Amino acid sequence: MNDSNIRSYDVRAQSTDVFGRVLCSCRNHHFVSDGPVQNGCPGEAVTPAEFFLAGVAACGVELLEVIAKEKSAPLRGIRVKISGGMDRSRPVRPDFALFNSVHIDFELEGVNEKQGSELVEAFKKR
């Protein structure tokens, strides 16, 4: 196995003096997350669910750039909009809180529709 295929990520989180507010750390970066107001938390900072969706959107932008470069596609810009819904009355699994639905929209600049579709399909396979 090639070591370049192995990637490890370490993230830390800890409680703060404010109920429902969490201090998170990745390498030397620190940020605050709040639980949602529905849980009695502040809901002022980005929630964990929003961070999760933002991570998926950021992955989409970065990977599409990489794939376009590999394919020499003339991609000039990418915008991703992602939304997720969670219906607590209809859980996907009773033992986990999961999104019932996630929808991703890609807006690509510099490529035609066929090229864009090929890039998005390649992203889905990664």
Tab-separated table of C-alpha atoms in Angstrom:
chain	number	residue	atom	x	y	z
A	1	MET	CA	0.000	0.000	0.000
A	2	ASN	CA	1.302	3.415	-0.977
A	3	ASP	CA	1.571	5.871	1.947
A	4	SER	CA	0.252	8.692	-0.280
A	5	ASN	CA	-3.100	6.858	-0.258
A	6	ILE	CA	-3.408	7.064	3.519
A	7	ARG	CA	-4.759	10.280	4.961
A	8	SER	CA	-5.370	10.906	8.639
A	9	TYR	CA	-7.315	13.767	10.156
A	10	ASP	CA	-7.450	14.740	13.812
A	11	VAL	CA	-10.016	17.133	15.229
A	12	ARG	CA	-10.630	17.990	18.872
A	13	ALA	CA	-13.692	19.437	20.583
A	14	GLN	CA	-14.295	20.531	24.148
A	15	SER	CA	-17.058	22.055	26.206
A	16	THR	CA	-16.971	25.714	27.201
A	17	ASP	CA	-18.507	27.737	30.031
A	18	VAL	CA	-21.585	28.323	27.842
A	19	PHE	CA	-24.042	25.408	27.680
A	20	GLY	CA	-24.185	23.993	24.162
A	21	ARG	CA	-21.148	25.943	22.906
A	22	VAL	CA	-18.159	23.884	21.781
A	23	LEU	CA	-14.562	24.888	21.081
A	24	CYS	CA	-13.171	22.879	18.157
A	25	SER	CA	-9.573	22.587	16.982
A	26	CYS	CA	-8.004	21.277	13.789
A	27	ARG	CA	-4.218	21.494	13.727
A	28	ASN	CA	-3.592	25.117	14.820
A	29	HIS	CA	-7.061	26.381	13.809
A	30	HIS	CA	-9.779	26.964	16.385
A	31	PHE	CA	-13.466	27.669	15.906
A	32	VAL	CA	-16.688	27.679	17.894
A	33	SER	CA	-19.774	25.609	17.219
A	34	ASP	CA	-23.165	25.971	18.899
A	35	GLY	CA	-25.817	23.355	19.239
A	36	PRO	CA	-29.186	24.358	17.744
A	37	VAL	CA	-31.740	26.340	19.721
A	38	GLN	CA	-34.093	23.335	19.498
A	39	ASN	CA	-31.692	21.601	21.918
A	40	GLY	CA	-31.657	24.565	24.301
A	41	CYS	CA	-28.265	25.679	22.982
A	42	PRO	CA	-27.257	29.189	21.870
A	43	GLY	CA	-27.595	28.518	18.126
A	44	GLU	CA	-25.555	31.651	17.383
A	45	ALA	CA	-22.446	30.022	15.912
A	46	VAL	CA	-22.389	27.493	13.089
A	47	THR	CA	-24.047	24.252	14.203
A	48	PRO	CA	-22.418	20.817	13.862
A	49	ALA	CA	-24.874	19.894	11.089
A	50	GLU	CA	-23.934	23.054	9.179
A	51	PHE	CA	-20.220	22.304	9.630
A	52	PHE	CA	-20.822	18.790	8.306
A	53	LEU	CA	-22.622	20.100	5.215
A	54	ALA	CA	-19.961	22.789	4.723
A	55	GLY	CA	-17.308	20.062	4.796
A	56	VAL	CA	-19.129	18.122	2.083
A	57	ALA	CA	-19.522	21.305	-0.021
A	58	ALA	CA	-15.848	22.233	0.423
A	59	CYS	CA	-14.872	18.690	-0.555
A	60	GLY	CA	-16.998	19.044	-3.678
A	61	VAL	CA	-15.312	22.287	-4.724
A	62	GLU	CA	-11.791	21.006	-4.031
A	63	LEU	CA	-12.289	17.631	-5.714
A	64	LEU	CA	-13.930	19.150	-8.783
A	65	GLU	CA	-10.905	21.433	-9.145
A	66	VAL	CA	-8.568	18.430	-8.868
A	67	ILE	CA	-10.601	16.327	-11.312
A	68	ALA	CA	-10.851	19.205	-13.799
A	69	LYS	CA	-7.083	19.690	-13.639
A	70	GLU	CA	-6.511	15.952	-14.193
A	71	LYS	CA	-8.846	16.025	-17.236
A	72	SER	CA	-7.492	19.373	-18.515
A	73	ALA	CA	-11.052	20.738	-18.389
A	74	PRO	CA	-11.322	24.536	-18.702
A	75	LEU	CA	-13.073	24.926	-15.333
A	76	ARG	CA	-12.789	28.533	-14.092
A	77	GLY	CA	-15.054	28.567	-11.062
A	78	ILE	CA	-17.285	26.434	-8.861
A	79	ARG	CA	-20.174	27.223	-6.544
A	80	VAL	CA	-21.802	24.535	-4.439
A	81	LYS	CA	-25.063	24.885	-2.561
A	82	ILE	CA	-25.922	22.067	-0.199
A	83	SER	CA	-28.976	21.619	1.979
A	84	GLY	CA	-29.927	18.867	4.348
A	85	GLY	CA	-33.075	17.999	6.217
A	86	MET	CA	-33.524	15.967	9.350
A	87	ASP	CA	-36.983	14.853	10.431
A	88	ARG	CA	-36.716	13.656	14.035
A	89	SER	CA	-40.217	12.153	13.778
A	90	ARG	CA	-39.072	9.894	10.910
A	91	PRO	CA	-35.494	8.820	11.711
A	92	VAL	CA	-33.511	7.020	9.036
A	93	ARG	CA	-32.133	4.811	11.819
A	94	PRO	CA	-33.342	4.761	15.411
A	95	ASP	CA	-29.780	4.525	16.788
A	96	PHE	CA	-28.284	7.498	14.865
A	97	ALA	CA	-29.301	11.044	14.033
A	98	LEU	CA	-28.975	11.189	10.251
A	99	PHE	CA	-30.111	13.538	7.531
A	100	ASN	CA	-33.266	12.281	5.832
A	101	SER	CA	-32.247	14.130	2.701
A	102	VAL	CA	-29.253	15.991	1.318
A	103	HIS	CA	-29.325	17.933	-1.939
A	104	ILE	CA	-26.234	19.327	-3.671
A	105	ASP	CA	-26.303	21.837	-6.541
A	106	PHE	CA	-23.123	22.491	-8.520
A	107	GLU	CA	-22.674	25.629	-10.605
A	108	LEU	CA	-19.615	25.403	-12.836
A	109	GLU	CA	-18.010	28.143	-14.928
A	110	GLY	CA	-15.899	27.617	-18.027
A	111	VAL	CA	-17.165	24.172	-19.028
A	112	ASN	CA	-20.068	23.128	-21.187
A	113	GLU	CA	-22.953	21.014	-19.854
A	114	LYS	CA	-21.412	17.706	-20.981
A	115	GLN	CA	-18.042	18.509	-19.406
A	116	GLY	CA	-19.766	19.651	-16.228
A	117	SER	CA	-21.811	16.446	-16.011
A	118	GLU	CA	-18.663	14.361	-16.487
A	119	LEU	CA	-16.873	16.274	-13.718
A	120	VAL	CA	-19.772	15.856	-11.288
A	121	GLU	CA	-20.065	12.133	-12.107
A	122	ALA	CA	-16.327	11.715	-11.486
A	123	PHE	CA	-16.765	13.509	-8.128
A	124	LYS	CA	-19.557	11.110	-7.146
A	125	LYS	CA	-17.235	8.155	-7.734
A	126	ARG	CA	-14.456	9.443	-5.461
